[in-house]
Amino acid sequence: MRPLIDRYTRPEMARIWSEENKYRQWLRVEVLAVRAWAELGVIPRDAAERIARAQVSIDEEFVRRVAEIEARTHHDVIAFVTALAERLGDDGRYVHYGLTSYDVVDTALSLQLVEAADLIISGLRAYAESLRRAALRYRHTPMVGRTHGVHAEPITFGLTLALWWSDAGRDLDRLRAARRRVAVGKLSGAVGAYGNVDPRVEEYVCRELGLEPAPISTQVLQRDGHAEFMSALAILATNLEKMAVEIRGLQRTEVREVEEPFRSGQKGSSAMPHKRNPVMCERLCGLARVVRANVLAAMENIPLWHQRDISNSSVERIVLPDSCILVDFMLAEAKRIIEGMHVYPDRMRENLESTGGLIFSGNVLLKLVASGLSRERAYAVVQENAMRAWAGEGRFSDLLRADKRVTSLLGPDGLDECFDYSAAFKGVDHIFRRLGLEEGGAR
């Protein structure tokens, strides 16, 4: 692992993208191919059995030996096959029989992607469950909704959390679909025409590995599947950024309705001891940019020369593991944020009421229209009082009570109804039921 990426790598994901695991997957493909050839009577069954029983250890010594050979041959698969043959003796001549390098590399890469996808899906489900619990907890916690950064109408903090939970559900759907897309293998030879390999070998190997044989391939699996997988990761990362941006906005000093976790002993600034900065959320925003940028590289891997060139290979060695590593970390970090965030309902209420009722202007408009005033006239009356409130001439509610154009139509009781918070939240339970948040469990 490169040092900068290693900082964000959980051990489970590090194992998937380690050299040792890559070679283990290559070995699985090679051994199964040998067995398939033996089933077809092409190579001796006893040799295939000895190879299968050999249990070649993919350890540090083996990895070093591959590196030594590759330094001379400048070909990683040849180096691997040579090192493997050294361990197997005379039977080593049957390894890689009829295959081309990417029969092994691409099929094994699919195994790594499926394994990484399963780990990310697990992390996504855990993150979604933390959102579900928080949404239920703050279901009826009032706060102001903002559009364009300006106070709009009342919402609840639970609705914001429920929205993120819904986002996570779509992320899960996309990731599962992308997992299916990359769960394919190919052992179709140097140009995909099965010139030196029997299609039955491919069918056998893929079946044993839990993969689908690609219906058609060139020397490689087609890279639109990898790009789709990367796109699913990028959208997931961007939805995590969406959550982080909102918390960053709510953590601003003049707002201070929600804060990300700030632990004992944590420092916010080398110069200003008072600082409580949203560094976890800012980290998510920065890493999302990297994951999105990697999608472009994956897209550019789709068009290759003729039956293939090698321009995709160097790119994938970076963007596939890096994106999986970063998204896996981001999900764990996002879960920590949601489970440890500080929520300030009193501050939410204070901000909600800070504009003197301006957030109920829509209610007043509709009430006046229902009382017989034209919409244009009602809008003008309400906006005139709203602008006076913005200018500091008084509270919006007080200005309306002093406006006979309003009170003559609504009366004191009718006007009071416009400023009723309960009416603003009457749809919350409906939304939660429609989402299925009350049913329990992550999607």
Coordinates of C-alpha atoms in Angstrom, one line a residue:
M1 CA 0.0 0.0 0.0
R2 CA 1.2 3.5 -0.7
P3 CA 1.5 5.6 2.5
L4 CA -1.2 8.1 1.8
I5 CA -3.8 5.4 0.9
D6 CA -2.6 3.2 3.7
R7 CA -3.8 5.8 6.2
Y8 CA -7.4 5.1 5.1
T9 CA -7.2 1.3 4.7
R10 CA -9.0 -1.0 7.0
P11 CA -7.3 -4.4 7.4
E12 CA -10.2 -6.3 5.8
M13 CA -9.9 -4.2 2.6
A14 CA -6.1 -4.2 2.7
R15 CA -6.2 -8.0 2.6
I16 CA -8.4 -8.0 -0.5
W17 CA -6.0 -5.8 -2.5
S18 CA -2.7 -7.3 -1.2
E19 CA -0.2 -9.0 -3.5
E20 CA -0.7 -12.2 -1.6
N21 CA -4.4 -12.2 -2.1
K22 CA -4.1 -11.3 -5.8
Y23 CA -1.7 -14.3 -6.3
R24 CA -4.0 -16.6 -4.3
Q25 CA -6.8 -15.7 -6.7
W26 CA -4.6 -16.3 -9.7
L27 CA -3.7 -19.7 -8.2
R28 CA -7.3 -20.6 -7.8
V29 CA -8.0 -19.9 -11.5
E30 CA -4.9 -21.8 -12.6
V31 CA -5.7 -24.9 -10.5
L32 CA -9.3 -25.0 -11.6
A33 CA -8.2 -24.7 -15.2
V34 CA -5.9 -27.7 -14.7
R35 CA -8.8 -29.7 -13.3
A36 CA -11.0 -28.7 -16.2
W37 CA -8.4 -29.9 -18.7
A38 CA -8.1 -33.1 -16.8
E39 CA -11.8 -33.6 -16.9
L40 CA -11.6 -33.2 -20.7
G41 CA -8.8 -35.8 -20.9
V42 CA -6.2 -33.3 -22.2
I43 CA -3.8 -33.5 -19.3
P44 CA -3.2 -36.5 -16.9
R45 CA -5.7 -36.7 -14.0
D46 CA -2.9 -37.7 -11.6
A47 CA -0.9 -34.6 -12.5
A48 CA -4.0 -32.5 -11.9
E49 CA -4.7 -34.1 -8.6
R50 CA -1.1 -33.5 -7.5
I51 CA -1.3 -29.9 -8.5
A52 CA -4.6 -29.5 -6.6
R53 CA -3.1 -31.2 -3.5
A54 CA 0.1 -29.2 -3.6
Q55 CA -1.3 -26.4 -1.6
V56 CA 1.3 -23.9 -2.7
S57 CA 1.8 -21.4 0.0
I58 CA 1.4 -17.8 -1.3
D59 CA 3.6 -16.3 1.4
E60 CA 6.2 -13.5 1.5
E61 CA 8.8 -15.7 0.1
F62 CA 6.7 -16.6 -2.9
V63 CA 5.8 -12.9 -3.5
R64 CA 9.5 -12.0 -3.4
R65 CA 10.3 -14.8 -5.9
V66 CA 7.7 -13.5 -8.3
A67 CA 9.2 -10.0 -8.0
E68 CA 12.7 -11.3 -8.7
I69 CA 11.5 -13.1 -11.9
E70 CA 9.4 -10.1 -13.0
A71 CA 12.4 -7.8 -12.6
R72 CA 14.0 -9.9 -15.4
T73 CA 11.0 -10.8 -17.6
H74 CA 9.0 -7.6 -17.2
H75 CA 5.8 -9.7 -17.2
D76 CA 4.0 -10.3 -14.0
V77 CA 1.9 -13.4 -15.1
I78 CA 5.0 -15.1 -16.6
A79 CA 6.8 -14.4 -13.4
F80 CA 3.9 -15.9 -11.4
V81 CA 3.6 -19.0 -13.5
T82 CA 7.4 -19.5 -13.4
A83 CA 7.5 -19.2 -9.6
L84 CA 4.6 -21.6 -9.4
A85 CA 6.2 -24.1 -11.7
E86 CA 9.3 -24.1 -9.5
R87 CA 7.1 -25.2 -6.6
L88 CA 5.3 -27.9 -8.6
G89 CA 8.3 -29.5 -10.3
D90 CA 7.5 -31.5 -13.5
D91 CA 3.8 -31.0 -13.1
G92 CA 4.3 -27.3 -13.4
R93 CA 4.3 -27.7 -17.2
Y94 CA 0.5 -28.1 -17.1
V95 CA -0.1 -24.8 -15.3
H96 CA -1.5 -22.1 -17.6
Y97 CA -2.1 -24.6 -20.3
G98 CA -3.9 -23.0 -23.3
L99 CA -4.5 -19.7 -21.4
T100 CA -3.4 -16.2 -22.0
S101 CA -2.4 -13.9 -19.1
Y102 CA -5.7 -12.0 -18.8
D103 CA -7.7 -15.2 -18.6
V104 CA -6.2 -15.4 -15.2
V105 CA -5.8 -11.7 -14.3
D106 CA -9.3 -10.6 -15.3
T107 CA -11.1 -13.6 -13.8
A108 CA -9.1 -13.2 -10.5
L109 CA -9.8 -9.4 -10.6
S110 CA -13.5 -10.1 -10.7
L111 CA -13.1 -12.2 -7.5
Q112 CA -11.4 -9.3 -5.8
L113 CA -14.0 -6.8 -7.0
V114 CA -16.8 -9.1 -5.7
E115 CA -15.1 -9.5 -2.4
A116 CA -14.5 -5.7 -2.1
A117 CA -18.2 -5.1 -3.1
D118 CA -19.4 -7.4 -0.4
L119 CA -17.3 -5.6 2.2
I120 CA -18.5 -2.2 1.0
I121 CA -22.2 -3.4 1.0
S122 CA -21.8 -4.5 4.6
G123 CA -20.4 -1.1 5.6
L124 CA -23.2 0.6 3.7
R125 CA -25.8 -1.4 5.5
A126 CA -24.3 -0.5 8.8
Y127 CA -24.2 3.2 7.9
A128 CA -27.8 3.0 6.8
E129 CA -28.8 1.4 10.0
S130 CA -27.2 4.2 12.0
L131 CA -29.1 6.7 9.9
R132 CA -32.4 4.8 10.5
R133 CA -32.0 4.9 14.3
A134 CA -31.0 8.6 14.3
A135 CA -33.9 9.4 12.0
L136 CA -36.4 7.8 14.4
R137 CA -34.8 9.5 17.4
Y138 CA -35.0 13.0 15.8
R139 CA -38.2 12.3 13.9
H140 CA -40.1 15.2 15.5
T141 CA -37.2 17.5 16.4
P142 CA -38.2 20.8 14.8
M143 CA -35.7 22.8 12.8
V144 CA -35.8 25.3 10.0
G145 CA -35.6 24.2 6.4
R146 CA -33.3 26.2 4.2
T147 CA -33.3 26.8 0.5
H148 CA -30.5 28.8 -1.1
G149 CA -29.1 29.0 2.4
V150 CA -32.0 31.1 3.6
H151 CA -34.7 30.2 6.1
A152 CA -37.6 28.6 4.2
E153 CA -40.2 26.6 6.1
P154 CA -40.1 24.3 9.2
I155 CA -38.9 20.7 8.9
T156 CA -37.6 18.2 11.4
F157 CA -34.1 17.0 11.8
G158 CA -35.5 13.4 11.4
L159 CA -36.5 14.3 7.8
T160 CA -33.0 15.2 6.9
L161 CA -31.7 11.9 8.3
A162 CA -34.5 10.0 6.6
L163 CA -33.4 11.6 3.3
W164 CA -29.9 10.4 3.8
W165 CA -31.2 6.9 4.6
S166 CA -33.2 6.9 1.4
D167 CA -30.0 7.9 -0.5
A168 CA -28.2 5.0 1.1
G169 CA -30.9 2.6 -0.1
R170 CA -30.4 3.7 -3.7
D171 CA -26.7 3.4 -3.2
L172 CA -27.2 -0.1 -2.1
D173 CA -29.3 -0.9 -5.1
R174 CA -26.7 0.5 -7.5
L175 CA -23.8 -1.3 -5.7
R176 CA -25.6 -4.7 -5.8
A177 CA -26.3 -4.2 -9.5
A178 CA -22.6 -3.3 -10.1
R179 CA -21.5 -6.3 -8.2
R180 CA -23.5 -8.5 -10.5
R181 CA -22.0 -6.8 -13.5
V182 CA -18.4 -7.5 -12.4
A183 CA -19.1 -11.1 -11.2
V184 CA -18.0 -12.5 -14.6
G185 CA -15.0 -14.4 -15.8
K186 CA -13.3 -15.3 -19.1
L187 CA -10.9 -18.0 -20.2
S188 CA -11.3 -17.4 -23.9
G189 CA -7.7 -17.1 -25.1
A190 CA -5.5 -14.5 -26.6
V191 CA -8.2 -12.8 -28.7
G192 CA -11.4 -14.2 -27.2
A193 CA -12.0 -16.8 -29.9
Y194 CA -11.0 -19.9 -27.8
G195 CA -8.2 -20.7 -30.2
N196 CA -6.2 -22.7 -27.7
V197 CA -8.7 -23.2 -24.9
D198 CA -12.0 -25.2 -24.8
P199 CA -15.1 -23.1 -23.8
R200 CA -15.8 -25.9 -21.4
V201 CA -12.7 -25.0 -19.4
E202 CA -14.1 -21.5 -19.0
E203 CA -17.5 -22.8 -17.9
Y204 CA -16.0 -25.1 -15.3
V205 CA -13.7 -22.5 -13.8
C206 CA -16.4 -19.8 -13.6
R207 CA -18.9 -22.2 -12.1
E208 CA -16.5 -23.3 -9.4
L209 CA -15.7 -19.6 -8.7
G210 CA -19.3 -18.5 -8.5
L211 CA -18.9 -16.3 -11.6
E212 CA -20.8 -16.1 -14.9
P213 CA -18.8 -16.7 -18.1
A214 CA -18.7 -13.5 -20.2
P215 CA -21.0 -14.2 -23.2
I216 CA -18.2 -12.7 -25.4
S217 CA -14.8 -11.2 -24.7
T218 CA -11.6 -10.2 -26.4
Q219 CA -8.4 -10.8 -24.6
V220 CA -10.0 -9.0 -21.7
L221 CA -13.4 -8.6 -20.1
Q222 CA -15.0 -5.4 -21.4
R223 CA -14.2 -2.4 -19.2
D224 CA -17.7 -0.9 -19.2
G225 CA -18.5 -3.3 -16.3
H226 CA -15.6 -1.9 -14.3
A227 CA -16.6 1.6 -15.1
E228 CA -20.2 0.9 -13.9
F229 CA -18.8 -0.4 -10.6
M230 CA -16.6 2.7 -10.2
S231 CA -19.6 4.9 -11.0
A232 CA -21.6 3.2 -8.3
L233 CA -18.8 3.9 -5.8
A234 CA -18.5 7.5 -7.0
I235 CA -22.3 8.2 -6.5
L236 CA -22.1 6.5 -3.1
A237 CA -19.1 8.7 -2.1
T238 CA -20.9 11.8 -3.4
N239 CA -24.0 11.0 -1.3
L240 CA -21.7 10.7 1.7
E241 CA -20.3 14.1 0.8
K242 CA -23.8 15.4 0.6
M243 CA -24.4 14.4 4.2
A244 CA -21.0 15.9 5.2
V245 CA -21.7 19.2 3.5
E246 CA -25.0 19.5 5.4
I247 CA -23.4 18.9 8.8
R248 CA -20.6 21.3 8.0
G249 CA -23.2 24.0 7.3
L250 CA -25.2 23.2 10.4
Q251 CA -21.9 23.3 12.5
R252 CA -21.1 26.9 11.5
T253 CA -20.8 29.0 14.6
E254 CA -23.8 31.3 13.8
V255 CA -25.9 28.2 13.1
R256 CA -24.5 25.5 15.5
E257 CA -27.5 23.1 15.3
V258 CA -25.4 19.9 14.7
E259 CA -21.7 19.1 15.2
E260 CA -19.7 16.2 14.2
P261 CA -18.1 14.2 17.1
F262 CA -15.4 16.1 19.0
R263 CA -13.6 13.8 21.5
S264 CA -11.8 14.3 24.7
G265 CA -8.2 15.4 23.9
Q266 CA -9.0 16.4 20.4
K267 CA -7.5 19.8 19.2
G268 CA -9.1 22.0 16.5
S269 CA -6.3 24.5 15.8
S270 CA -2.6 25.0 16.6
A271 CA -3.3 28.7 17.2
M272 CA -6.9 28.9 18.4
P273 CA -7.7 26.6 21.3
H274 CA -11.4 27.3 21.0
K275 CA -11.8 25.7 17.6
R276 CA -14.1 22.7 17.0
N277 CA -13.7 22.2 13.3
P278 CA -15.7 19.7 11.1
V279 CA -12.6 17.9 10.0
M280 CA -14.2 14.5 9.6
C281 CA -16.9 15.9 7.3
E282 CA -14.3 17.9 5.4
R283 CA -12.3 14.7 4.9
L284 CA -15.3 13.0 3.4
C285 CA -15.7 15.9 1.0
G286 CA -12.1 15.8 -0.1
L287 CA -12.0 12.0 -0.6
A288 CA -15.2 12.0 -2.6
R289 CA -13.4 14.2 -5.1
V290 CA -10.7 11.5 -5.6
V291 CA -13.3 8.7 -6.1
R292 CA -15.2 10.8 -8.7
A293 CA -12.0 11.6 -10.5
N294 CA -11.2 7.9 -10.7
V295 CA -14.4 7.3 -12.6
L296 CA -13.0 9.3 -15.6
A297 CA -10.0 7.0 -15.7
A298 CA -12.2 4.0 -15.6
M299 CA -14.3 5.4 -18.5
E300 CA -11.2 5.9 -20.6
N301 CA -10.3 2.3 -20.1
I302 CA -13.3 1.2 -22.1
P303 CA -12.0 1.8 -25.6
L304 CA -8.9 -0.3 -26.2
W305 CA -7.1 -1.0 -29.5
H306 CA -8.5 -3.9 -31.4
Q307 CA -8.7 -7.0 -29.1
R308 CA -6.8 -5.2 -26.4
D309 CA -3.9 -3.0 -25.5
I310 CA -2.3 -2.6 -22.1
S311 CA -3.2 1.0 -21.4
N312 CA -5.9 0.0 -19.0
S313 CA -3.7 -2.1 -16.8
S314 CA -1.6 0.5 -15.1
V315 CA -4.7 2.6 -14.4
E316 CA -6.6 -0.2 -12.8
R317 CA -3.8 -1.1 -10.4
I318 CA -4.5 2.4 -8.9
V319 CA -8.1 3.4 -9.3
L320 CA -9.8 0.1 -8.5
P321 CA -8.1 -0.6 -5.1
D322 CA -7.9 3.1 -4.2
S323 CA -11.6 3.7 -4.8
C324 CA -12.7 0.6 -2.9
I325 CA -10.3 1.5 0.0
L326 CA -11.6 5.1 0.1
V327 CA -15.3 4.3 0.0
D328 CA -14.9 1.6 2.6
F329 CA -13.2 4.1 4.9
M330 CA -15.7 6.8 4.1
L331 CA -18.6 4.6 5.1
A332 CA -16.9 3.8 8.4
E333 CA -16.2 7.4 9.0
A334 CA -19.7 8.5 8.1
K335 CA -21.1 5.9 10.5
R336 CA -18.9 7.4 13.3
I337 CA -20.2 10.8 12.5
I338 CA -23.8 9.9 12.7
E339 CA -23.5 7.8 15.8
G340 CA -21.4 10.4 17.6
M341 CA -22.8 13.7 16.4
H342 CA -23.9 16.4 18.8
V343 CA -27.4 17.7 18.2
Y344 CA -28.7 20.9 19.8
P345 CA -32.6 21.0 19.7
D346 CA -32.7 24.2 21.7
R347 CA -30.5 25.9 19.2
M348 CA -32.7 24.6 16.4
R349 CA -35.8 26.1 18.0
E350 CA -33.9 29.4 18.6
N351 CA -33.0 29.6 14.9
L352 CA -36.5 28.5 13.9
E353 CA -38.0 31.5 15.7
S354 CA -35.2 34.0 14.9
T355 CA -37.1 35.6 12.0
G356 CA -40.2 36.4 13.9
G357 CA -42.4 34.0 11.9
L358 CA -41.2 34.7 8.4
I359 CA -41.1 31.0 7.8
F360 CA -44.9 30.9 7.9
S361 CA -45.3 33.4 5.1
G362 CA -46.6 30.7 2.8
N363 CA -49.3 29.8 5.3
V364 CA -50.5 33.4 5.5
L365 CA -50.5 33.6 1.7
L366 CA -52.7 30.5 1.3
K367 CA -55.0 31.6 4.1
L368 CA -55.6 35.0 2.4
V369 CA -56.3 33.3 -0.9
A370 CA -58.8 30.9 0.8
S371 CA -60.5 34.0 2.3
G372 CA -61.2 35.4 -1.1
L373 CA -58.2 37.6 -2.0
S374 CA -56.5 37.1 -5.4
R375 CA -53.2 35.3 -5.3
E376 CA -51.4 38.3 -6.7
R377 CA -52.9 40.7 -4.2
A378 CA -52.3 38.3 -1.3
Y379 CA -48.7 37.8 -2.3
A380 CA -48.1 41.5 -2.4
V381 CA -49.6 42.1 1.0
V382 CA -47.6 39.3 2.6
Q383 CA -44.3 40.2 0.8
E384 CA -44.7 43.8 1.9
N385 CA -44.8 42.9 5.5
A386 CA -42.1 40.3 5.1
M387 CA -39.7 42.9 3.6
R388 CA -40.5 45.3 6.5
A389 CA -39.6 42.5 8.9
W390 CA -36.3 41.8 7.0
A391 CA -35.6 45.6 7.3
G392 CA -35.9 45.4 11.1
E393 CA -39.2 47.2 11.4
G394 CA -40.7 44.5 13.6
R395 CA -41.5 40.9 13.9
F396 CA -43.4 39.5 10.9
S397 CA -46.2 38.2 13.1
D398 CA -46.6 41.6 14.8
L399 CA -46.6 43.5 11.5
L400 CA -49.3 41.2 10.1
R401 CA -51.5 41.7 13.3
A402 CA -51.2 45.5 12.7
D403 CA -52.2 45.2 9.1
K404 CA -56.0 45.6 8.7
R405 CA -55.8 44.1 5.2
V406 CA -54.9 40.9 6.9
T407 CA -56.9 41.0 10.1
S408 CA -60.1 42.0 8.3
L409 CA -60.0 38.8 6.4
L410 CA -58.5 36.4 8.9
G411 CA -59.2 37.8 12.3
P412 CA -56.8 37.1 15.3
D413 CA -57.7 33.4 15.5
G414 CA -57.2 32.8 11.8
L415 CA -53.9 34.5 11.8
D416 CA -52.7 32.5 14.8
E417 CA -53.5 29.3 12.9
C418 CA -51.0 30.4 10.3
F419 CA -48.2 30.2 12.8
D420 CA -49.0 26.7 14.1
Y421 CA -46.0 24.4 14.0
S422 CA -48.0 21.2 14.2
A423 CA -49.5 21.9 10.8
A424 CA -46.0 22.2 9.3
F425 CA -45.1 18.7 10.6
K426 CA -48.3 16.8 9.7
G427 CA -46.6 15.0 6.8
V428 CA -43.6 13.7 8.8
D429 CA -45.2 10.4 9.9
H430 CA -46.6 9.8 6.4
I431 CA -43.0 10.1 4.9
F432 CA -41.6 7.8 7.5
R433 CA -44.3 5.2 6.8
R434 CA -43.8 5.5 3.1
L435 CA -40.0 5.0 3.5
G436 CA -40.5 2.0 5.8
L437 CA -38.3 3.4 8.5
E438 CA -40.5 2.2 11.2
E439 CA -40.2 -1.4 10.1
G440 CA -36.7 -1.8 11.5
G441 CA -33.5 -3.1 10.0
A442 CA -31.3 -1.8 7.2
R443 CA -32.3 -2.3 3.6

